[in-house]
Coordinates of C-alpha atoms in Angstrom, one line a residue:
X1 CA 0.9 31.1 -72.6
X2 CA 0.8 30.5 -68.8
X3 CA 2.2 27.1 -67.9
X4 CA -1.1 26.1 -66.4
X5 CA -2.6 25.9 -69.9
X6 CA -0.3 22.9 -70.5
X7 CA -2.5 21.0 -68.0
X8 CA -5.9 22.5 -68.8
X9 CA -8.7 20.0 -68.1
X10 CA -11.7 18.6 -69.8
X11 CA -13.9 16.7 -67.2
X12 CA -13.7 13.0 -66.7
X13 CA -14.2 10.5 -63.9
X14 CA -12.4 7.5 -62.3
X15 CA -13.6 5.7 -59.1
X16 CA -15.4 7.8 -56.4
X17 CA -14.8 7.5 -52.7
X18 CA -18.5 7.9 -52.3
X19 CA -19.8 5.2 -54.6
X20 CA -20.1 7.4 -57.6
X21 CA -17.3 7.1 -60.2
X22 CA -14.9 9.8 -61.4
X23 CA -12.1 10.7 -63.7
X24 CA -9.1 9.6 -65.7
X25 CA -7.4 12.2 -67.8
X26 CA -4.7 13.8 -69.9
X27 CA -3.1 17.1 -70.6
X28 CA -3.5 19.7 -73.3
X29 CA -0.8 19.7 -76.0
X30 CA 1.9 22.3 -75.6
X31 CA 1.1 25.4 -77.7
X32 CA -2.5 24.3 -78.5
X33 CA -4.9 27.2 -78.0
X34 CA -8.6 26.2 -77.5
X35 CA -10.8 28.1 -80.0
X36 CA -14.4 29.0 -79.8
X37 CA -15.2 26.9 -82.9
X38 CA -13.6 23.8 -81.4
X39 CA -10.2 24.0 -83.0
X40 CA -7.6 22.7 -80.6
X41 CA -10.0 21.2 -78.1
X42 CA -8.9 17.8 -76.9
X43 CA -11.4 15.1 -76.2
X44 CA -10.8 12.7 -73.3
X45 CA -12.5 10.7 -70.8
X46 CA -15.0 9.5 -68.2
X47 CA -13.9 6.2 -66.7
X48 CA -16.4 4.2 -64.7
X49 CA -18.7 7.1 -64.3
X50 CA -22.1 6.7 -62.7
X51 CA -24.9 7.8 -65.1
X52 CA -26.9 10.8 -64.1
X53 CA -30.7 10.5 -63.9
X54 CA -32.8 12.6 -66.3
X55 CA -33.4 16.0 -64.8
X56 CA -30.9 15.4 -61.9
X57 CA -28.6 18.2 -63.1
X58 CA -30.9 20.4 -65.3
X59 CA -28.5 23.3 -65.3
X60 CA -25.5 21.6 -66.9
X61 CA -24.9 22.1 -70.7
X62 CA -22.5 20.8 -73.3
X63 CA -20.7 23.2 -75.6
X64 CA -19.9 22.3 -79.2
X65 CA -16.2 22.9 -78.8
X66 CA -16.0 20.0 -76.3
X67 CA -16.4 21.9 -73.1
X68 CA -19.1 22.0 -70.4
X69 CA -20.9 24.8 -68.7
X70 CA -23.9 25.8 -66.7
X71 CA -26.9 28.1 -67.0
X72 CA -26.0 31.4 -65.1
X73 CA -29.2 32.9 -66.5
X74 CA -31.6 31.4 -69.1
X75 CA -29.6 33.2 -71.8
X76 CA -26.1 33.1 -70.4
X77 CA -23.7 30.2 -69.8
X78 CA -20.8 30.2 -67.3
X79 CA -17.8 28.2 -68.5
X80 CA -14.0 28.3 -68.5
X81 CA -11.9 31.1 -70.0
X82 CA -9.6 28.5 -71.6
X83 CA -12.5 27.1 -73.6
X84 CA -12.7 30.3 -75.6
X85 CA -10.1 32.5 -77.3
X86 CA -11.3 36.1 -76.8
X87 CA -14.1 38.5 -75.9
X88 CA -16.4 39.5 -78.8
X89 CA -19.2 38.6 -81.1
X90 CA -19.4 34.8 -81.7
X91 CA -22.0 32.7 -83.4
X92 CA -20.0 29.5 -83.8
X93 CA -20.9 27.8 -80.5
X94 CA -23.8 25.5 -80.1
X95 CA -25.1 24.8 -76.6
X96 CA -26.9 21.5 -75.9
X97 CA -29.2 21.5 -72.9
X98 CA -32.2 19.8 -71.4
X99 CA -30.9 16.2 -71.9
X100 CA -28.5 13.7 -70.4
X101 CA -28.2 12.0 -73.8
X102 CA -26.3 14.1 -76.3
X103 CA -28.3 12.3 -79.1
X104 CA -31.7 12.9 -77.6
X105 CA -33.9 14.4 -80.3
X106 CA -35.6 16.4 -77.5
X107 CA -32.3 18.1 -76.5
X108 CA -32.4 21.9 -77.0
X109 CA -29.8 23.4 -79.3
X110 CA -29.0 27.1 -79.0
X111 CA -26.4 29.2 -80.8
X112 CA -24.2 31.7 -79.2
X113 CA -24.1 35.4 -80.1
X114 CA -21.3 36.8 -77.8
X115 CA -18.5 35.6 -75.6
X116 CA -16.9 37.4 -72.7
X117 CA -13.6 36.0 -71.5
X118 CA -12.2 37.0 -68.1
X119 CA -9.6 39.7 -68.6
X120 CA -7.6 38.4 -65.7
X121 CA -7.2 34.8 -67.1
X122 CA -3.6 33.8 -67.5
X123 CA -2.4 36.5 -65.1
X124 CA -1.2 36.3 -61.5
X125 CA -4.7 37.2 -60.4
X126 CA -6.2 34.1 -62.1
X127 CA -9.8 33.9 -63.4
X128 CA -10.5 30.9 -65.5
X129 CA -14.1 31.9 -66.3
X130 CA -16.1 33.1 -69.3
X131 CA -19.6 33.8 -70.2
X132 CA -21.4 32.8 -73.4
X133 CA -24.6 34.8 -74.4
X134 CA -27.1 32.8 -76.4
X135 CA -29.3 34.0 -79.2
X136 CA -32.4 33.7 -77.0
X137 CA -33.3 32.7 -73.5
X138 CA -33.9 29.0 -73.3
X139 CA -37.5 28.2 -72.3
X140 CA -37.6 26.3 -69.0
X141 CA -33.9 26.7 -68.4
X142 CA -32.9 26.0 -64.8
X143 CA -30.1 28.2 -63.5
X144 CA -27.3 27.3 -61.1
X145 CA -26.6 29.8 -58.4
X146 CA -23.0 30.6 -57.8
X147 CA -21.2 31.0 -54.5
X148 CA -20.7 34.6 -53.5
X149 CA -18.7 33.9 -50.4
X150 CA -16.1 31.3 -49.4
X151 CA -18.7 29.6 -47.1
X152 CA -19.1 26.6 -49.5
X153 CA -15.5 26.4 -50.7
X154 CA -14.9 23.2 -48.7
X155 CA -16.3 19.8 -48.0
X156 CA -17.4 17.3 -50.7
X157 CA -18.1 18.5 -54.2
X158 CA -20.1 17.1 -57.1
X159 CA -18.9 17.2 -60.7
X160 CA -20.9 16.2 -63.8
X161 CA -20.0 15.9 -67.5
X162 CA -19.7 14.0 -70.7
X163 CA -16.4 12.2 -71.2
X164 CA -15.0 8.9 -72.4
X165 CA -14.8 5.3 -71.1
X166 CA -11.0 5.4 -71.0
X167 CA -8.3 8.0 -71.2
X168 CA -7.8 9.1 -74.8
X169 CA -11.2 7.7 -75.8
X170 CA -14.2 9.4 -77.4
X171 CA -16.6 11.4 -75.4
X172 CA -19.6 9.7 -73.7
X173 CA -23.0 10.0 -75.1
X174 CA -24.6 10.1 -71.6
X175 CA -24.0 12.5 -68.7
X176 CA -22.0 11.1 -65.8
X177 CA -21.6 12.2 -62.2
X178 CA -19.0 12.0 -59.5
X179 CA -17.9 13.4 -56.2
X180 CA -14.5 14.9 -55.1
X181 CA -13.4 16.0 -51.7
X182 CA -11.7 19.3 -50.9
X183 CA -7.9 19.6 -50.6
X184 CA -6.4 22.6 -48.8
X185 CA -4.3 25.1 -50.7
X186 CA -1.2 24.2 -48.6
X187 CA -1.5 20.5 -49.3
X188 CA -2.2 21.2 -53.0
X189 CA 0.9 23.4 -53.4
X190 CA 3.0 20.6 -51.8
X191 CA 2.4 18.5 -54.9
X192 CA 5.1 20.6 -56.6
X193 CA 5.4 21.3 -60.3
X194 CA 2.6 23.6 -61.5
X195 CA 0.9 23.2 -58.2
X196 CA 3.6 25.2 -56.5
X197 CA 2.2 28.4 -58.2
X198 CA -1.4 27.6 -57.3
X199 CA -3.3 30.9 -56.9
X200 CA -4.8 30.5 -53.5
X201 CA -7.5 33.0 -53.8
X202 CA -8.5 32.0 -57.3
X203 CA -8.3 28.2 -57.4
X204 CA -9.7 25.3 -55.4
X205 CA -8.2 21.8 -55.4
X206 CA -10.1 18.6 -55.0
X207 CA -9.4 14.8 -55.2
X208 CA -8.2 11.9 -53.2
X209 CA -4.7 13.0 -52.0
X210 CA -2.9 9.7 -51.1
X211 CA -4.3 7.3 -53.7
X212 CA -5.9 9.4 -56.4
X213 CA -8.7 7.7 -58.3
X214 CA -11.1 10.7 -58.2
X215 CA -10.5 13.6 -60.6
X216 CA -11.8 15.8 -63.4
X217 CA -10.0 15.7 -66.7
X218 CA -10.2 16.2 -70.4
X219 CA -13.6 15.8 -72.0
X220 CA -15.6 18.6 -70.3
X221 CA -13.5 21.6 -69.3
X222 CA -15.5 24.5 -68.0
X223 CA -18.1 22.3 -66.4
X224 CA -19.4 23.2 -62.9
X225 CA -18.1 21.9 -59.5
X226 CA -21.0 22.1 -57.0
X227 CA -22.0 21.4 -53.5
X228 CA -25.2 21.6 -51.4
X229 CA -26.0 24.7 -49.4
X230 CA -27.8 24.9 -46.1
X231 CA -31.1 24.4 -47.8
X232 CA -29.8 21.3 -49.7
X233 CA -29.8 23.2 -53.0
X234 CA -26.9 23.0 -55.4
X235 CA -24.5 26.0 -55.6
X236 CA -21.6 26.3 -58.0
X237 CA -18.2 26.7 -56.3
X238 CA -15.8 25.9 -59.1
X239 CA -15.2 25.6 -62.8
X240 CA -13.1 22.6 -64.2
X241 CA -9.7 24.2 -64.9
X242 CA -6.5 22.2 -64.9
X243 CA -4.3 19.5 -63.4
X244 CA -1.2 17.4 -64.0
X245 CA -2.3 14.1 -65.5
X246 CA -5.5 12.7 -64.1
X247 CA -6.6 10.8 -61.0
X248 CA -3.0 10.5 -59.9
X249 CA -2.1 10.3 -56.2
X250 CA -0.9 13.7 -54.9
X251 CA -1.9 15.4 -58.2
X252 CA -5.4 16.7 -57.6
X253 CA -7.8 18.5 -59.9
X254 CA -7.8 22.3 -59.8
X255 CA -10.9 24.4 -60.3
X256 CA -11.5 28.2 -60.7
X257 CA -12.8 29.5 -57.4
X258 CA -16.1 31.0 -58.3
X259 CA -16.7 33.0 -55.1
X260 CA -13.6 35.1 -55.8
X261 CA -15.0 36.2 -59.2
X262 CA -18.7 36.3 -58.4
X263 CA -19.0 40.1 -58.5
X264 CA -17.0 40.3 -61.7
X265 CA -19.2 37.5 -63.3
X266 CA -22.4 39.3 -62.2
X267 CA -21.1 42.7 -63.6
X268 CA -20.1 41.1 -66.9
X269 CA -23.3 39.2 -67.3
X270 CA -25.3 42.4 -66.8
X271 CA -23.5 44.3 -69.5
X272 CA -23.3 41.7 -72.3
X273 CA -24.5 43.2 -75.6

């Protein structure tokens, strides 16, 4: 197991620089291997998050194993490779969409049929992404475009997810939102530890460098990191991946760099059985 999996993240929020709130967090237990049916998935936190408005982020979804994701197509979800265990047929995942309240009776529940896990995950190439095919296209699903170039891999990013009110607590019932600013690869690597082996072309760092307080964490791994394009539309630039602790100064969140894998994601999505 790559050492990064010791710090795999599940989204959460602490206090945001921009008035929204963001994450507090924890780490994955050594040796635990997240499974598609939920075994081994840790549940942790959103601290002080700002509630999202109904319909504000219509593309975000909740996965039954405790991860997040987004509609890549109306029948395919983009999430993190570390949220699933392998490529192959899988009917154990339930995807909740169309609601900010996980207990909303109007929320749409859809089962999975197949999972594709990036073959380069846990290699020197990186690639913490996976696709989940659903049993049917979700009526009215809003898809989230992904970045295909590095044009949007900087600036201020948005993150959304269901987490807990405190580190180690239960997940939130309602969707929360936050913002995190970009941190350069060089600065991120200077954090030392696992950050020293950051894969520059496959991972993006974000957070408040000197004081912390903004971060993603356990509770919604695989959720999207987004920003606005030139038309003020959301585009996905990252996938919640890992970090050392949560919201710590000089220990930022790390996200899979979607633009690097855009072609591989598109190819895999087009060939799902």
